Amino acid sequence: MPALIAASSLRTCLGDGARTFAALLDGRTGVRELRHPLAGRLNVTAGYQIDEPAPGAALRAGAWLRECVAEALARAAVDPRRGRVVALVGTGLRELAAVEELALTGAATAPSRLHFGPAVRDAAPGLAEVVTIANACSAGGHALALAQDLVDAGEADAVVVGAADTMTASMLAMIGKVAPTPTAQVRPFDRDRTGVLLGEGAAALVVVPEDWTGPAVGRLLATGLSCDAVHETAPDLDGICRAMRDAWARSGRGPEQVDLVVAHGTGTALNDPTECAALLRCLPRPGAPLITAVKGAVGHLSGAAALANLDVALRCLASGMVPPVVGLVDPLPEGDGLTFVRDVRARRGVTLAQVNAFGFGGVNAVTLVEAP
């Protein structure tokens, strides 16, 4: 059954959710020179970093997540001490940066804080349970699907769904060593895209049953999942299509009803053409929904990418405005027939939004959401 999203909170290099959405609508980007001691050696010179806590400080991802969880619960008027409230946190790398810092400087961190249980409980005393899900770049979407199952089954009165990731040397090395020259900016779906860059951030939202009588910012219809392990890193067209069709089947909605797609859009050689092919294959009117993507403005938030996309989708539903794809100048040929929002914001009454999130190993999550 559908569930409601009582509140959503976001933190990116552009600020909180409202400031991030305003920047997206204006076509601004948060990319800047990378502040990392190994930047030159890793062949990565730019990124989408958050200023506070400063790069190099311990447990930065948990700090942003703690802020988002506290804000989302306050907006939803949900007190974990007055009911059974569970927290599910999606992440790609947890607090791996703290482990790397230990290797470089000897600065130790309590092992219990390398996952997000303590950070979330700091923000929300009284939680029945906190579970961290490390599921690559679709982790937030998988946590969202589990949250809907929990409230639907009556196993929780509300579920806090969070996600957070920060930059790590290992991830920077991975993206730097596959590019002949450093990437200056993520350019989703652009013919001349040169690769992905990492962003930093966190998000949190509160999922409640459909009979909820409190505030709500969206109606969570369904999340379709696939996990096919076709390749270690390359996206798989069939798996992505299965996730889309699973979402439509679970929601009782048809693909022809989708008004907006907030795409995964990593600006990489393989992901963008594959995502375009999936949309062209699965949407009966591929040119009908508007398509936007946010990574040109905020970078790739890894495990938080799905929830960041969802926060943007909720704001599009509420405002009737869709931001352009920052960094998109000349669309790639595989996107012919798709309606990318370019250059300036689009004004359209969006009733059904699709949120895409695809991860390494074929862990895909596609979420459908509408206005409450």
XYZ file of C-alpha atoms in Angstrom:
372
model
C 0.000 0.000 0.000
C 1.126 3.608 -0.471
C 2.621 5.512 2.444
C 3.050 9.199 3.182
C 6.234 11.206 3.515
C 5.668 13.451 6.500
C 8.832 15.533 6.061
C 12.117 15.634 4.179
C 15.468 17.249 4.964
C 18.555 17.611 2.765
C 22.114 18.882 3.079
C 24.432 19.373 0.068
C 27.327 21.624 -0.875
C 24.684 24.195 -1.857
C 23.067 24.255 1.590
C 19.846 22.837 2.975
C 16.988 21.553 0.840
C 15.449 24.946 0.124
C 18.768 26.554 -0.803
C 19.777 23.556 -2.886
C 16.513 23.687 -4.841
C 16.814 27.443 -5.358
C 20.335 26.987 -6.739
C 19.162 24.190 -9.004
C 16.358 26.358 -10.389
C 18.914 29.091 -11.123
C 21.248 26.612 -12.829
C 24.075 27.129 -10.322
C 26.722 24.559 -9.473
C 28.579 23.911 -6.234
C 31.727 22.510 -7.841
C 35.029 23.958 -6.650
C 38.684 23.115 -6.242
C 39.074 19.918 -4.264
C 40.483 20.331 -0.769
C 42.167 17.002 -0.139
C 45.835 16.306 0.647
C 46.028 13.635 -2.063
C 44.117 15.517 -4.778
C 46.992 15.851 -7.228
C 48.209 12.291 -6.822
C 44.689 10.942 -7.285
C 44.085 12.876 -10.527
C 40.995 14.554 -9.057
C 41.185 18.322 -8.707
C 37.515 19.328 -8.285
C 34.583 18.234 -6.160
C 31.376 19.235 -4.442
C 32.467 19.556 -0.818
C 30.622 20.836 2.234
C 32.495 23.408 4.313
C 31.422 22.343 7.807
C 32.725 20.305 9.443
C 35.897 21.090 7.538
C 37.438 18.427 5.300
C 39.693 16.290 7.439
C 37.453 16.447 10.512
C 36.283 13.106 11.822
C 32.803 11.641 11.255
C 31.578 14.391 8.940
C 28.867 12.292 7.282
C 27.326 11.474 10.648
C 27.270 15.159 11.573
C 25.182 16.054 8.512
C 22.927 13.044 8.976
C 22.298 13.989 12.591
C 21.166 17.464 11.492
C 18.866 16.085 8.805
C 17.271 13.480 11.077
C 16.563 16.029 13.798
C 15.093 18.467 11.277
C 12.894 15.888 9.552
C 11.475 14.575 12.829
C 10.756 18.106 14.059
C 8.947 19.011 10.837
C 6.937 15.799 10.949
C 6.134 16.319 14.663
C 7.203 12.718 15.337
C 8.697 11.868 18.743
C 10.392 8.445 18.783
C 9.749 8.221 22.519
C 5.988 8.141 21.939
C 5.708 5.247 19.505
C 7.638 2.587 17.651
C 9.933 4.519 15.315
C 12.658 2.727 13.362
C 15.536 4.317 11.445
C 17.034 2.926 8.240
C 20.169 4.591 6.886
C 21.504 4.036 3.392
C 25.153 4.655 2.584
C 27.864 3.668 0.175
C 30.894 3.928 2.449
C 29.658 4.768 5.966
C 32.465 6.618 7.807
C 35.328 5.133 5.790
C 37.035 8.544 5.715
C 37.652 8.200 9.451
C 39.388 4.865 8.887
C 41.574 6.429 6.209
C 42.412 9.283 8.552
C 43.551 6.736 11.124
C 45.895 5.230 8.545
C 47.311 8.646 7.617
C 47.552 10.380 10.989
C 46.845 7.818 13.690
C 43.686 9.676 14.782
C 41.446 6.966 16.205
C 37.641 6.874 16.109
C 35.383 4.658 18.199
C 34.474 1.660 15.993
C 30.794 1.949 16.926
C 30.645 5.336 15.177
C 31.851 3.991 11.853
C 28.226 3.163 11.102
C 25.427 5.642 11.753
C 23.603 4.166 14.734
C 25.137 6.478 17.336
C 24.750 9.601 15.176
C 21.065 8.913 14.521
C 20.348 8.094 18.166
C 22.038 11.340 19.189
C 19.445 13.167 17.077
C 16.496 10.960 17.974
C 16.522 9.402 21.456
C 13.978 6.653 21.836
C 14.349 5.016 18.431
C 13.383 1.353 18.536
C 16.115 0.343 16.112
C 18.718 1.814 13.758
C 19.926 -0.223 10.785
C 22.622 0.921 8.360
C 22.357 -0.410 4.793
C 25.507 -0.206 2.664
C 24.058 -0.645 -0.822
C 26.170 1.461 -3.174
C 24.639 4.448 -4.943
C 21.031 3.284 -4.615
C 21.253 2.654 -0.859
C 18.790 5.408 0.048
C 16.234 3.991 -2.384
C 16.541 0.504 -0.929
C 16.089 1.900 2.584
C 12.992 3.723 1.362
C 11.480 0.498 0.015
C 12.063 -1.267 3.335
C 10.543 1.658 5.214
C 7.345 1.425 3.197
C 7.157 -2.303 3.922
C 7.573 -1.689 7.653
C 4.748 0.829 7.964
C 2.535 -1.207 5.623
C 3.023 -4.323 7.762
C 2.366 -2.397 10.973
C 5.872 -3.089 12.240
C 6.536 0.605 12.831
C 4.439 3.698 13.502
C 6.960 5.734 11.516
C 10.309 5.120 9.850
C 13.128 7.612 9.571
C 14.887 6.991 6.262
C 18.309 8.582 6.130
C 21.368 8.522 3.909
C 24.833 10.051 4.102
C 28.250 9.880 2.502
C 31.424 11.908 2.412
C 34.482 11.806 0.169
C 37.101 9.164 0.731
C 40.558 8.740 -0.753
C 39.629 5.306 -2.079
C 36.622 6.618 -4.028
C 38.575 9.611 -5.294
C 41.298 7.256 -6.494
C 38.766 5.106 -8.292
C 37.264 7.969 -10.302
C 40.630 9.649 -10.867
C 42.434 6.630 -12.241
C 39.862 5.928 -14.962
C 40.013 9.426 -16.471
C 42.944 10.528 -18.670
C 42.538 14.135 -17.491
C 40.833 15.464 -14.361
C 37.106 16.142 -14.666
C 36.155 19.771 -14.052
C 32.389 19.353 -13.599
C 29.764 16.636 -13.806
C 27.817 17.112 -17.052
C 24.882 14.687 -17.049
C 23.693 13.516 -20.468
C 26.088 15.838 -22.308
C 27.820 14.667 -25.462
C 31.154 15.968 -24.108
C 30.853 14.678 -20.533
C 34.198 13.682 -19.048
C 33.216 11.689 -15.966
C 31.818 11.865 -12.480
C 32.917 13.850 -9.429
C 32.029 13.150 -5.829
C 29.696 15.252 -3.762
C 29.035 15.231 -0.037
C 25.755 15.298 1.780
C 22.984 13.720 3.749
C 19.227 13.463 3.657
C 16.456 12.217 5.899
C 12.721 11.803 5.566
C 9.938 10.382 7.685
C 7.686 7.677 6.246
C 4.302 7.157 7.902
C 1.168 5.074 7.133
C -1.374 6.398 4.665
C -3.914 7.090 7.428
C -1.492 9.586 9.009
C -3.261 12.806 10.024
C -0.218 15.015 10.516
C 1.776 17.057 7.985
C 2.812 15.451 4.692
C 4.944 16.547 1.765
C 4.424 13.591 -0.543
C 2.696 10.285 -1.176
C 5.127 7.407 -1.561
C 3.572 5.027 -4.072
C 6.265 2.392 -4.517
C 9.946 1.664 -5.033
C 10.920 -0.907 -7.616
C 14.157 -2.803 -7.049
C 16.548 -4.993 -8.969
C 19.800 -6.628 -7.946
C 21.226 -8.581 -10.833
C 25.048 -8.543 -10.396
C 25.612 -8.642 -14.151
C 28.867 -6.678 -13.789
C 30.907 -5.261 -10.918
C 30.504 -1.641 -12.049
C 28.783 -1.333 -15.439
C 25.038 -0.621 -15.525
C 22.747 -3.238 -17.027
C 19.892 -2.103 -19.262
C 17.637 -5.056 -18.511
C 18.104 -4.686 -14.759
C 17.274 -0.990 -14.839
C 14.153 -1.705 -16.879
C 13.100 -4.373 -14.356
C 13.347 -1.842 -11.530
C 11.213 0.671 -13.449
C 8.553 -1.902 -14.287
C 8.573 -3.179 -10.718
C 7.844 0.336 -9.462
C 4.965 0.807 -11.877
C 3.503 -2.616 -11.073
C 3.707 -2.078 -7.317
C 2.207 1.397 -7.531
C -0.710 0.587 -9.794
C 0.393 3.451 -12.030
C 1.328 3.241 -15.686
C 4.469 4.673 -17.243
C 2.310 6.939 -19.385
C 1.314 8.792 -16.196
C 4.880 9.875 -15.328
C 5.284 13.671 -15.682
C 8.841 14.002 -14.402
C 11.931 11.811 -14.161
C 14.662 12.864 -11.742
C 17.391 10.850 -13.399
C 20.475 9.217 -11.917
C 22.593 11.055 -14.512
C 26.191 10.524 -13.421
C 27.821 12.088 -16.477
C 29.798 8.912 -17.158
C 30.482 7.098 -20.422
C 28.292 4.094 -19.616
C 25.577 5.250 -17.220
C 24.067 8.068 -19.256
C 23.539 6.142 -22.523
C 22.170 3.160 -20.584
C 19.724 5.288 -18.607
C 18.580 6.960 -21.831
C 18.068 3.557 -23.458
C 16.009 2.358 -20.481
C 13.736 5.405 -20.600
C 13.287 5.101 -24.345
C 12.504 1.393 -24.012
C 10.148 1.561 -21.048
C 8.235 4.817 -21.442
C 5.474 4.545 -24.062
C 5.812 8.278 -24.737
C 9.494 8.890 -23.934
C 9.334 12.545 -24.923
C 6.382 13.310 -22.629
C 7.937 13.449 -19.132
C 10.420 16.170 -18.344
C 13.833 14.825 -17.370
C 16.166 16.559 -14.963
C 19.248 15.517 -12.995
C 21.104 17.150 -10.114
C 24.670 15.810 -10.076
C 26.014 18.657 -12.214
C 25.092 20.947 -9.321
C 25.797 18.825 -6.218
C 28.039 16.004 -7.461
C 27.483 12.307 -6.869
C 26.292 11.862 -3.283
C 26.806 8.084 -3.395
C 24.433 6.437 -0.924
C 22.541 9.713 -0.412
C 21.888 10.208 -4.146
C 18.434 8.605 -4.181
C 17.079 10.638 -1.261
C 18.560 13.858 -2.646
C 16.756 13.184 -5.926
C 13.576 12.449 -3.996
C 13.780 15.720 -2.041
C 14.091 17.580 -5.353
C 11.144 15.644 -6.799
C 8.972 16.582 -3.814
C 9.839 20.246 -4.303
C 8.992 20.004 -8.000
C 5.593 18.554 -7.088
C 4.952 21.355 -4.602
C 6.204 24.267 -6.700
C 5.317 23.338 -10.274
C 8.889 24.157 -11.273
C 11.540 21.770 -12.581
C 15.239 22.729 -12.514
C 17.449 22.402 -15.585
C 20.179 19.801 -15.834
C 23.201 21.815 -14.710
C 26.167 21.130 -16.999
C 24.074 19.912 -19.950
C 24.952 21.880 -23.086
C 24.778 19.436 -25.998
C 22.680 16.317 -25.279
C 24.215 12.958 -26.130
C 22.825 11.244 -29.250
C 21.443 8.324 -27.201
C 19.052 10.829 -25.607
C 17.318 11.798 -28.849
C 13.571 11.683 -28.197
C 13.848 12.524 -24.473
C 12.825 15.924 -23.090
C 15.722 17.160 -20.971
C 15.155 20.401 -19.081
C 17.957 22.644 -20.325
C 19.296 26.131 -19.659
C 16.335 27.438 -17.641
C 13.754 26.046 -15.264
C 10.552 24.584 -16.671
C 7.102 25.331 -15.318
C 4.778 22.367 -15.312
C 2.187 20.946 -12.994
C 3.834 17.666 -12.000
C 1.500 14.999 -10.609
C 3.677 11.861 -10.723
C 7.471 11.896 -10.393
C 9.886 9.026 -10.954
C 13.213 9.012 -9.101
C 16.058 6.874 -10.468
C 19.042 5.562 -8.498
C 21.451 2.959 -9.854
C 24.424 1.415 -8.070
C 27.450 -0.762 -8.702
C 26.662 -4.442 -9.000
C 23.208 -3.810 -10.446
C 21.553 -2.591 -7.246
C 18.854 -0.355 -8.722
C 15.994 1.542 -7.091
C 13.217 3.448 -8.859
C 10.750 5.380 -6.705
C 7.363 6.847 -7.664
C 5.968 9.734 -5.654
C 3.055 12.126 -6.005
C 1.644 15.081 -4.091
C 0.010 14.190 -0.751
